[in-house]
XYZ file of C-alpha atoms in Angstrom:
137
model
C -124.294 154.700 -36.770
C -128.237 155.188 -35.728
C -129.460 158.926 -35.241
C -129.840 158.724 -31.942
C -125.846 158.314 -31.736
C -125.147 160.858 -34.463
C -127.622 163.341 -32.805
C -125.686 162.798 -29.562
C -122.447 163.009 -30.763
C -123.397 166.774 -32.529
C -124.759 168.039 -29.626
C -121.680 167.431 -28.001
C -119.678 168.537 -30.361
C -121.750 171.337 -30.862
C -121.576 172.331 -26.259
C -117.832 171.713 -26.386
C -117.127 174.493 -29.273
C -119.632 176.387 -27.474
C -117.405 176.288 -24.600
C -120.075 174.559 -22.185
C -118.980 171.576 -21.805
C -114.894 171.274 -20.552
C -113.118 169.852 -23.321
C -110.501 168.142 -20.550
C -111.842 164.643 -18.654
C -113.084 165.291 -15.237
C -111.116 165.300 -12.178
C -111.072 163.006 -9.534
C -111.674 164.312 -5.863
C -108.741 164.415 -3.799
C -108.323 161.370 -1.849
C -107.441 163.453 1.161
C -110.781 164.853 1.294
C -110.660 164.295 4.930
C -109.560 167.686 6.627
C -107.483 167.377 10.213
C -105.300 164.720 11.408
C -106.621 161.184 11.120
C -105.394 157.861 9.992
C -106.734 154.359 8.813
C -104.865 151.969 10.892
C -104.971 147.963 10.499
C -103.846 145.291 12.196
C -103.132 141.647 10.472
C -102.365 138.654 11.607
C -99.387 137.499 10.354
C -96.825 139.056 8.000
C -98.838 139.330 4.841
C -102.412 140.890 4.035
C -105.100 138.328 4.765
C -109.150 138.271 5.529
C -107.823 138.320 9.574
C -107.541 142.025 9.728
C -108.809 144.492 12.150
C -109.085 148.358 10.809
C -110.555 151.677 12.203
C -110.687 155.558 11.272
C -108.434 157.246 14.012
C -109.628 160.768 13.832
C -107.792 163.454 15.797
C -109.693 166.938 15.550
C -111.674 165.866 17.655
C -110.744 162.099 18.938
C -113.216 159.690 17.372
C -113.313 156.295 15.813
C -111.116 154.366 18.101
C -112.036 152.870 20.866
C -108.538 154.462 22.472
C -108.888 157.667 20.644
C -107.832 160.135 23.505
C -104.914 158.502 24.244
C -103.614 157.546 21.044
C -104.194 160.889 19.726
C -102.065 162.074 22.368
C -99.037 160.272 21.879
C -99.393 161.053 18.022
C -99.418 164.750 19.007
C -96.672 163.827 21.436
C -94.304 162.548 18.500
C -95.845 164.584 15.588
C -97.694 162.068 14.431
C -94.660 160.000 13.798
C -95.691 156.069 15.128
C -91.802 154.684 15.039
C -90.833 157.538 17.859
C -93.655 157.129 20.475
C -91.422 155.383 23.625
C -91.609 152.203 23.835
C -93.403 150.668 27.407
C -91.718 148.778 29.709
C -93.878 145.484 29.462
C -92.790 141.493 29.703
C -94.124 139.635 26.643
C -93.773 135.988 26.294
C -91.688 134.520 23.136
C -94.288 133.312 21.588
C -94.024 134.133 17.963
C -97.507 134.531 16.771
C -96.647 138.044 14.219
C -99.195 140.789 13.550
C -98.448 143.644 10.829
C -99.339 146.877 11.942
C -100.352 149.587 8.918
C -101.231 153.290 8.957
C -102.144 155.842 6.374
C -103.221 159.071 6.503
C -102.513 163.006 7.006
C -101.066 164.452 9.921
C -99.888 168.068 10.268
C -100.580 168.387 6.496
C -98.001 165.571 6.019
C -98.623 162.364 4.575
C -97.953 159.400 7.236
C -97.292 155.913 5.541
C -96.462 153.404 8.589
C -96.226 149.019 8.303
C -94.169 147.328 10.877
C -94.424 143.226 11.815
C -93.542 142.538 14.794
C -93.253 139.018 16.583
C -96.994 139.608 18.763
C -99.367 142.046 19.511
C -98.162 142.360 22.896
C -94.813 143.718 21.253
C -96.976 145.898 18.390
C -98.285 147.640 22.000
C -95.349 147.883 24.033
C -94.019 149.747 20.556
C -96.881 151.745 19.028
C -98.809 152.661 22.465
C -102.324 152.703 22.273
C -102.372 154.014 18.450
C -103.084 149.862 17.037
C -104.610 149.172 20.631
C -107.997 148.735 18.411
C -109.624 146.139 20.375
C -111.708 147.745 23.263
């Protein structure tokens, strides 16, 4: 052991029974640092994570990061912030099975909101989910 690590290892010692320096490990920030309702959304292709995936910040208080923000905040308030219960549209979509896997995380109402559906296209993702995965502008 050199002196330099002996020195630093007394002084330590020295601050914690002292009472200046906390004798528990530091805390991590909260992940949910982010106040309001907001959630990171993504949208796959396919039914499993790969590199073809879309993602965005939907921020509610006020609407931001989402090219659709308005409106998909809207149906979240609609449905308190539940994705699974906003109505689905009345839309045609062809049966073509080309499946995207919509995800969602995030805090609404003070509630954590875990979402991941696949469904069959992304025309049925927005007949389903509204404007909330409409990501592309």
């Amino acid at each position: 052991m050199t002196y330099l690590t002996r020195a630093t290892a007394a002084a330590g010692a020295l601050l914690a029974a002292a009472g200046l320096v906390a004798a528990s490990p530091a805390q991590a920030a909260p992940r949910d640092a982010q106040a309001g309702n907001w959630l990171h959304l993504t949208v796959t292709r396919g039914e499993t994570q790969s590199g073809d995936t879309r993602g965005t910040l939907l921020l509610c208080d006020p609407p931001l990061g989402h090219p659709h923000a308005a409106e998909a905040c809207a149906e979240l308030a609609a449905d308190d912030g539940d994705i699974a219960r906003i109505p689905q549209k009345n839309v045609f979509c062809t049966m073509i099975y080309a499946p995207v896997t919509a995800r969602a995380y995030g805090r609404w109402n003070g509630r954590t909101i875990s979402f991941q559906e696949t469904y069959t296209s992304r025309c049925v993702m927005n007949a389903r989910t509204g404007w909330v995965f409409a990501l592309d502008g």
